[in-house]
Coordinates of C-alpha atoms and ligand atoms in Angstrom, one line a residue:
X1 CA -138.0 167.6 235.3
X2 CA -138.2 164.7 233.2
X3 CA -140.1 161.7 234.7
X4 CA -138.3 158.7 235.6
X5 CA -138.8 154.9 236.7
X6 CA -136.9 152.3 236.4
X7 CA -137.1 149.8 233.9
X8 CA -136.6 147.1 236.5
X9 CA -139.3 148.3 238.5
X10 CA -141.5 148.6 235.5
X11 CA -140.7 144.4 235.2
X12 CA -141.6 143.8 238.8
X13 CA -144.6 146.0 238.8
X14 CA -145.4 144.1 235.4
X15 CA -144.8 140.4 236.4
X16 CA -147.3 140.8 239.9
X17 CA -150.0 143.2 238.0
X18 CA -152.3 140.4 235.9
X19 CA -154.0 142.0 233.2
X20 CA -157.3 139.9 233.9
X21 CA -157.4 140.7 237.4
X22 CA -156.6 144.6 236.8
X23 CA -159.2 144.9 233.7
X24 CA -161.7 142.9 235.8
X25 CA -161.9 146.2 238.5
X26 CA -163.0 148.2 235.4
X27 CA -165.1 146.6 233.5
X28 CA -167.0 142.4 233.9
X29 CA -165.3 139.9 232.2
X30 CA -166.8 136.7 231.1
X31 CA -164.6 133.7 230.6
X32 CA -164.5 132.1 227.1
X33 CA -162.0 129.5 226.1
X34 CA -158.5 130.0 227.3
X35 CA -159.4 133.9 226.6
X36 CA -162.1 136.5 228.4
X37 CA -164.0 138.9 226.8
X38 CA -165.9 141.8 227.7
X39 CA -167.9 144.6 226.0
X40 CA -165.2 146.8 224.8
X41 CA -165.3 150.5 226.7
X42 CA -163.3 152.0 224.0
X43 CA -166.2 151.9 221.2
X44 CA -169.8 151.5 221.3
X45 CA -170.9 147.7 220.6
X46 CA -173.6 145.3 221.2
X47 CA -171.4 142.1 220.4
X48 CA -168.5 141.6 222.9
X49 CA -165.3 141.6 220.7
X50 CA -162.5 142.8 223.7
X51 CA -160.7 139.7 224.5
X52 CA -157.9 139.5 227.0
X53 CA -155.1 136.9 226.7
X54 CA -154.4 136.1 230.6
X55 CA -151.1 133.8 228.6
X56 CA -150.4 136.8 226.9
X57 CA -150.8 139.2 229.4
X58 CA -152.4 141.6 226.5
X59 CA -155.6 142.5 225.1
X60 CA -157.2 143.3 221.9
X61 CA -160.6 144.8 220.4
X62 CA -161.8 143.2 216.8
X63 CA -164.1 145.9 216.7
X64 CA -161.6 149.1 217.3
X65 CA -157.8 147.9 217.0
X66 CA -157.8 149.1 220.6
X67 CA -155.3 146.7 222.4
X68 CA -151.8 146.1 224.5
X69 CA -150.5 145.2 227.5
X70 CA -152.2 146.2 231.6
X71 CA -150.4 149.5 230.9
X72 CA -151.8 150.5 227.7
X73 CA -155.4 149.7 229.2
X74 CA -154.8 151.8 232.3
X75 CA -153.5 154.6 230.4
X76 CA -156.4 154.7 227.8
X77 CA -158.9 154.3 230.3
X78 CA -158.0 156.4 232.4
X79 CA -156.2 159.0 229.9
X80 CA -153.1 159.5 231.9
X81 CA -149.7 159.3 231.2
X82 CA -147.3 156.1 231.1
X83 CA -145.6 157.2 234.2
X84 CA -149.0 157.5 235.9
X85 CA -150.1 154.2 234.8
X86 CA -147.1 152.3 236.3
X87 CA -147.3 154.1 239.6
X88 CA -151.0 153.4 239.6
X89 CA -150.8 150.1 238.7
X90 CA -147.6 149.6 241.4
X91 CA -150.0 151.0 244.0
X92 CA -152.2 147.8 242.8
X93 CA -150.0 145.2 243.3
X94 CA -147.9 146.7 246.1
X95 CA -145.2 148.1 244.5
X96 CA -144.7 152.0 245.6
X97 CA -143.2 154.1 242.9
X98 CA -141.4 157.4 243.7
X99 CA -142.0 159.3 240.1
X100 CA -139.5 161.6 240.3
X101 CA -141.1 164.6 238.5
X102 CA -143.4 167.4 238.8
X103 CA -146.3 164.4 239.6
X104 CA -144.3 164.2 242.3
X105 CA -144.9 167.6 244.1
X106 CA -148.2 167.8 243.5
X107 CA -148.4 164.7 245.4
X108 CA -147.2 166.2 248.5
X109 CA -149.6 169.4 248.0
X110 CA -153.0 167.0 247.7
X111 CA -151.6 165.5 250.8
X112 CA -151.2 168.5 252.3
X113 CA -154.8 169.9 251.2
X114 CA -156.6 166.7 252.1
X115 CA -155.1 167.0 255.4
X116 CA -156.4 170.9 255.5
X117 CA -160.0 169.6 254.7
X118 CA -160.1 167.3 257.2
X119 CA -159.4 169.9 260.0
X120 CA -162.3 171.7 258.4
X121 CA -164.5 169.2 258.5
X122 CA -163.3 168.9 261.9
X123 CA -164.1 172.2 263.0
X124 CA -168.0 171.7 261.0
X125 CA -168.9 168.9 262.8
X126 CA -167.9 170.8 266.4
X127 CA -169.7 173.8 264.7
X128 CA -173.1 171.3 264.5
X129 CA -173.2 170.4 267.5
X130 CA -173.2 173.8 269.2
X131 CA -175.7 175.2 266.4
X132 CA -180.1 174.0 267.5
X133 CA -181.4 175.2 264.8
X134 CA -179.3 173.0 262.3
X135 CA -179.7 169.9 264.2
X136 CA -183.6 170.8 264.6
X137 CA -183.4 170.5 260.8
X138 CA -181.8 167.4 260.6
X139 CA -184.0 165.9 263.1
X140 CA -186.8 167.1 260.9
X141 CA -185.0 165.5 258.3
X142 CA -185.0 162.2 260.1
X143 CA -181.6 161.7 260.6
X144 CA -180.4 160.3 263.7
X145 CA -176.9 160.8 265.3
X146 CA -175.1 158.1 264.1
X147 CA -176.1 158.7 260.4
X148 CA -175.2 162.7 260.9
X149 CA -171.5 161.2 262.3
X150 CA -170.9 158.8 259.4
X151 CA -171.5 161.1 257.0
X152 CA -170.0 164.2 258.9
X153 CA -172.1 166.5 258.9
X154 CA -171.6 169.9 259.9
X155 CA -172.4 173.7 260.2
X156 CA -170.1 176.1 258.8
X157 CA -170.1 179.4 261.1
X158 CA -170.3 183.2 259.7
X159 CA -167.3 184.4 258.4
X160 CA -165.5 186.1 260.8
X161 CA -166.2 183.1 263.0
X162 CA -164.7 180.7 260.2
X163 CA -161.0 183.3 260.1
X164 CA -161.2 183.2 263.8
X165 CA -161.5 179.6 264.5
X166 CA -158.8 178.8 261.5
X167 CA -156.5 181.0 262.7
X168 CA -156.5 179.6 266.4
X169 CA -156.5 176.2 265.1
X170 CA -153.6 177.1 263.3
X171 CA -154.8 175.9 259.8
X172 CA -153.0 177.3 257.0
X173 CA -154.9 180.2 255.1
X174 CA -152.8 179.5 252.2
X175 CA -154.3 176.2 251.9
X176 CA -157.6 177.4 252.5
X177 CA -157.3 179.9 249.4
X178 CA -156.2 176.7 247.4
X179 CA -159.2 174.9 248.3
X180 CA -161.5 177.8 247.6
X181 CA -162.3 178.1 251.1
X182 CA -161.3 181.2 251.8
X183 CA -162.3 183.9 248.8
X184 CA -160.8 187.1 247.9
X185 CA -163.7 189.8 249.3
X186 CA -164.8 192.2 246.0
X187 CA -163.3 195.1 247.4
X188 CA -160.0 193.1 247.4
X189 CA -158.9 194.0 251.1
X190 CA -159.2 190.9 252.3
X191 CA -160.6 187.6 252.4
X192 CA -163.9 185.7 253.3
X193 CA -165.4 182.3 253.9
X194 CA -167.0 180.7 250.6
X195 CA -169.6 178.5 253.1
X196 CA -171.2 180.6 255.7
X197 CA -174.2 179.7 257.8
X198 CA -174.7 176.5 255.9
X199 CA -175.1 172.8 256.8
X200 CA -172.1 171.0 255.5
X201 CA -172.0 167.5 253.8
X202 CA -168.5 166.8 253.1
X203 CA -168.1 165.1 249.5
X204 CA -165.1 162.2 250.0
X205 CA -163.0 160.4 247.2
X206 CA -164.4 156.5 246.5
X207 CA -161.5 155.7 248.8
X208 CA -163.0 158.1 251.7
X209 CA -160.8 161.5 251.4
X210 CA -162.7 165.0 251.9
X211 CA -162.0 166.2 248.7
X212 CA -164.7 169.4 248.6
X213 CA -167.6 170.1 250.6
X214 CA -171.5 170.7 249.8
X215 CA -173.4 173.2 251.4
X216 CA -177.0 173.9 252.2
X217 CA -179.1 176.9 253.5
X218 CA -181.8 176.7 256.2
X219 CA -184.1 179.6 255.4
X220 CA -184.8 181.0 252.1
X221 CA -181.9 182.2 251.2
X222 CA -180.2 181.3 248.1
X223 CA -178.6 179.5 246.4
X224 CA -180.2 176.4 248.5
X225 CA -177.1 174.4 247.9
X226 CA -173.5 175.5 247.4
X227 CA -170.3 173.2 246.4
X228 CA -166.9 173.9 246.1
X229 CA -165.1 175.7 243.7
X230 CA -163.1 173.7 241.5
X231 CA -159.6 172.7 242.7
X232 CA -156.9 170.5 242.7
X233 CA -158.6 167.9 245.1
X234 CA -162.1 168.5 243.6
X235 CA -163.8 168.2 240.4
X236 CA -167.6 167.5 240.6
X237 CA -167.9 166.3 237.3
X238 CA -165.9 163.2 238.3
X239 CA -167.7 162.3 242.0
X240 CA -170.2 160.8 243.1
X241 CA -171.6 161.3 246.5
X242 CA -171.5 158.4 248.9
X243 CA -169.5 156.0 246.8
X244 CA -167.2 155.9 249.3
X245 CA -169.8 154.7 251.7
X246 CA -172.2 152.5 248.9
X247 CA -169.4 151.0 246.9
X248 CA -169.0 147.4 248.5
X249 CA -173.0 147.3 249.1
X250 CA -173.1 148.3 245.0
X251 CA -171.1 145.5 243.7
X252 CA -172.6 142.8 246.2
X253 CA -176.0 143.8 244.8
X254 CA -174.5 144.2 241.3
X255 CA -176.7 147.2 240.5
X256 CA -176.8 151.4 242.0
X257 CA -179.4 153.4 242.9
X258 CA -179.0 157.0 241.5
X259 CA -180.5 159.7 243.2
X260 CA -180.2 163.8 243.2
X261 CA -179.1 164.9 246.6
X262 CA -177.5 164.5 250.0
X263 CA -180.0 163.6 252.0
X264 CA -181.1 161.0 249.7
X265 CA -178.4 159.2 250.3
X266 CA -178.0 159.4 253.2
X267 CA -181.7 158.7 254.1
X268 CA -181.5 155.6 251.6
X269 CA -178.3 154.5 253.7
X270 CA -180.3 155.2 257.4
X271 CA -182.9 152.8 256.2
X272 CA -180.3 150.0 255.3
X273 CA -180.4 150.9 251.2
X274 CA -176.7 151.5 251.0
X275 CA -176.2 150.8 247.1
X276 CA -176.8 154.3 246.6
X277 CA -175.1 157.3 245.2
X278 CA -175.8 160.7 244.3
X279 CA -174.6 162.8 240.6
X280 CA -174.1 166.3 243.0
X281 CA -176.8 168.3 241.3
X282 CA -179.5 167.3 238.7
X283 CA -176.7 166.8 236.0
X284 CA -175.0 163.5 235.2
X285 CA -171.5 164.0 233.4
X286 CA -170.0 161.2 231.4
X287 CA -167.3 160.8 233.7
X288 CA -169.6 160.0 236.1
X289 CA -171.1 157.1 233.9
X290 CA -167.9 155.7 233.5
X291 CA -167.2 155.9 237.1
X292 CA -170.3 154.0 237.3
X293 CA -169.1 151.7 235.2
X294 CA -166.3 150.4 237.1
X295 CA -168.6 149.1 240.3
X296 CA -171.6 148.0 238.2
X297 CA -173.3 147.4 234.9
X298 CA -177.4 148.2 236.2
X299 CA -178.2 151.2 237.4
X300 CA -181.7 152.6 239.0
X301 CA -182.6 156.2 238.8
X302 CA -184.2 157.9 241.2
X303 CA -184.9 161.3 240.4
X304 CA -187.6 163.7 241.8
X305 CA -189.9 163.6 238.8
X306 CA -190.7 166.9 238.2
X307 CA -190.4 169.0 235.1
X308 CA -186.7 169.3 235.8
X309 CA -186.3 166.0 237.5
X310 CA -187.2 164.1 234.1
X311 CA -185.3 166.5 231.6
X312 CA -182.6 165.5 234.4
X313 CA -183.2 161.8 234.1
X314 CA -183.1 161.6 230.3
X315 CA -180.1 163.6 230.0
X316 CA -178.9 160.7 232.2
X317 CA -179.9 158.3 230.1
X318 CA -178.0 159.3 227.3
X319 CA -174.5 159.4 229.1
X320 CA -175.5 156.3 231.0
X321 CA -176.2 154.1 227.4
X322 CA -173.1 155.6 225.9
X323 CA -171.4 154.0 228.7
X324 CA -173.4 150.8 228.0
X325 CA -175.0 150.4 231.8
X326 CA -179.0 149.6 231.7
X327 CA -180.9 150.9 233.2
X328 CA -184.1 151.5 235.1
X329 CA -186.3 154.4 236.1
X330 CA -187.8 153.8 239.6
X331 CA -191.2 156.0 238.4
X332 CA -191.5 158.7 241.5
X333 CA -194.1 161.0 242.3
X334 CA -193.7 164.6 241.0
X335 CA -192.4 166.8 243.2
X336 CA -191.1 164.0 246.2
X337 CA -187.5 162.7 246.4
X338 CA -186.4 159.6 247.5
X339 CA -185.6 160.6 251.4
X340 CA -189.2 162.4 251.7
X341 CA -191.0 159.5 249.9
X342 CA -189.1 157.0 252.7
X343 CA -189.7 158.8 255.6
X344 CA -193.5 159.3 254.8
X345 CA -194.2 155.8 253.2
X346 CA -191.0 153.6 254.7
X347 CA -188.6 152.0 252.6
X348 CA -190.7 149.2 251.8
X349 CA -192.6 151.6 249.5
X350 CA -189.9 152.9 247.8
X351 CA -188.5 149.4 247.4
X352 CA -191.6 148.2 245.7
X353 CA -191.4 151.3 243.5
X354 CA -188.0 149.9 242.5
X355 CA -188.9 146.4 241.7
X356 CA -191.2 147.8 239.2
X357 CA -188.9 150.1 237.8
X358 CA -189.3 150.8 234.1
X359 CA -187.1 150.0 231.8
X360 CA -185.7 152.7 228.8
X361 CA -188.1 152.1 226.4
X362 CA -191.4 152.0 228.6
X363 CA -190.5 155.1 230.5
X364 CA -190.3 157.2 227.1
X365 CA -193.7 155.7 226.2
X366 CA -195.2 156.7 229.4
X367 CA -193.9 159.7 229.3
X368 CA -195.3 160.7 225.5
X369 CA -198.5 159.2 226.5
X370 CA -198.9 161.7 229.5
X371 CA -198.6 164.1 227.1
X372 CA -201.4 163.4 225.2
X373 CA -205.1 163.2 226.9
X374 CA -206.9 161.7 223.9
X375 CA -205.4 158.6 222.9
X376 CA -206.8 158.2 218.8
X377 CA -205.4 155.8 216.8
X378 CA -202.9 158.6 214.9
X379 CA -201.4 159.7 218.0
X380 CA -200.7 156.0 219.2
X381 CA -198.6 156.1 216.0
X382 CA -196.9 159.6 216.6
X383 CA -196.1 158.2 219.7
X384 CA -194.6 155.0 219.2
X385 CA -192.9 156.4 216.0
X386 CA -190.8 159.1 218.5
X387 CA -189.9 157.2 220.9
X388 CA -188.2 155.1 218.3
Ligands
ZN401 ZN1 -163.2 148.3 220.6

């Protein structure tokens, strides 16, 4: 089915949405003349040449021809269809849009499967609180209750506990297989639970929606974490952990701590450091960047720095300069993350750590230099020549 709006609600939705105020939630605009201007997130520049013509209601890039009106910027930057923009946009201002197309019914199944996660985050969090040895680790961990509540924390049960319990509760299986919840067993004669005997963080949406689930083991057993599959509600790539949670504190402060894990972040958060969020694994994508991006312009990294911790943190470098953030390396010791480094030292330490966080250039030095145990004049040389 062909999607349709109306062309008079495109004109209402168009008249309340102000391009200046919609622009300004992605990206910082700076007031000059009767115009603002901005870096421009559609090419790479040092120079701001995006200007945005609040009389116009349009904008334009010198550097890249990129330009239009509020819808033409939502689309690009979000790369999503007309349609999609308006009805975004509409949700903005106030203005709901029925799409009538296949959008549309897709709608109603993410509805449906957010509401299916949140039982099962439901029946986690009663899991946790029948289960010692997982709330001995947490303990352990430092957490106390009312962290372990806000976060939601739970324990997901063996398998056949996990069909049992969802089938009483009356939680559709169907969904459940959607979600990658449920998995087909290899022998194909039935189906299992893709979590089992793990502590559960739930991962939420920036606006707060369980859209997967992260899982970790208590003994040995691997692999130490497990996330969801991929499905129509989740796609690591483009979440952050604790957003949802850090998002208000990260624009008041006007920069974002990045760390690795969980219980970082959570840690960070019990100790009153809520500008914090995690990339869900060691790997930043450039979607994540972006999503950066939109809350903040400085960003902090805080990654465990051992030998895969600082491969991780100048991969992030990269993705986080493409999407012209700067940033800072808060300089850890090997082998400690943030939420172990807090609960031995208190924040204070790891807050002093921050305020002499390196910046690009001096962390590449450093790290070059540890490389080397002589320092001669030719190697100061080799040195300074590869970093550049
Ligand atoms: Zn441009």
């Amino acid at each position: 089915m062909a999607s349709y709006i109306s062309d008079e609600l495109i004109d209402r939705i168009s008249e309340r949405a102000d391009i200046v105020e919609i622009i300004s939630h992605y990206l910082p605009l700076k007031k000059a003349g009767k115009n603002y201007k901005a870096l421009c997130p559609f090419h790479q520049e040092k120079t701001p040449s995006f200007m945005v013509s609040p009389e116009k209601q349009l904008f334009h890039c010198f550097g890249c021809g990129a330009g239009g009106n509020v819808f033409n910027f939502v689309m690009k930057w979000e790369k999503i269809s007309f349609p999609e923009a308006v009805k975004m946009i509409g949700e903005k201002v106030g203005i709901s849009v029925a799409v009538i197309n296949e959008e549309a019914g897709k709608g109603v199944l993410k509805e449906e499967l957010y509401r299916t996660n949140e039982r099962v985050a439901d029946l986690f969090q009663q899991e946790l609180k029948r289960m010692v040895s997982a709330k001995k680790y947490l303990k352990q961990r430092g957490f106390i209750p009312e962290v372990i509540d806000k976060f939601r924390v739970g324990w997901a049960p063996t398998s056949g506990d996990f069909l049992k319990m969802v089938r009483a509760k009356g939680i559709s299986l169907e969904n459940l297989k959607k979600l990658s919840l449920l998995i087909p067993s290899q022998k194909g004669d039935g189906w299992y639970a893709w979590f089992r005997q793990r502590i559960i963080f739930p991962i939420f949406t920036p606006e707060g929606r369980i859209c997967g689930f992260g899982g970790r083991i208590l003994d040995n057993g691997l692999p130490k974490y497990l996330n969801s599959s991929s499905s129509l509600l989740f796609d690591k790539s483009r979440i952050l952990y604790g957003l949802n949670f850090s998002k208000e504190a990260i624009r008041q402060e006007e920069e974002v701590i990045l760390v690795e894990g969980y219980t970082d972040v959570m840690t960070l958060h019990q100790r009153g450091i809520k500008n914090v969020v995690a990339s869900l694994g060691t790997s930043l994508t450039s979607s994540q960047a972006r999503l950066i991006k939109r809350y903040t312009g400085h960003v902090f990294i805080a990654y465990d720095q051992d030998k895969a911790g600082i491969s991780a943190t100048l991969r992030g470098i990269d993705l986080l300069l493409e999407a012209n953030l700067e940033i800072r390396i808060i300089s850890m010791p090997r082998g400690v993350d943030p939420a172990d480094l807090v609960n031995r030292e208190g924040e204070g330490s790891f807050l002093k750590r921050k305020d002499e966080a390196l910046a690009y250039f001096d962390y590449r030095l450093n790290l070059e230099i540890q490389k080397r145990p002589s320092l001669r004049r030719e190697d100061k040389i080799e040195i300074i020549e590869e970093v550049f």
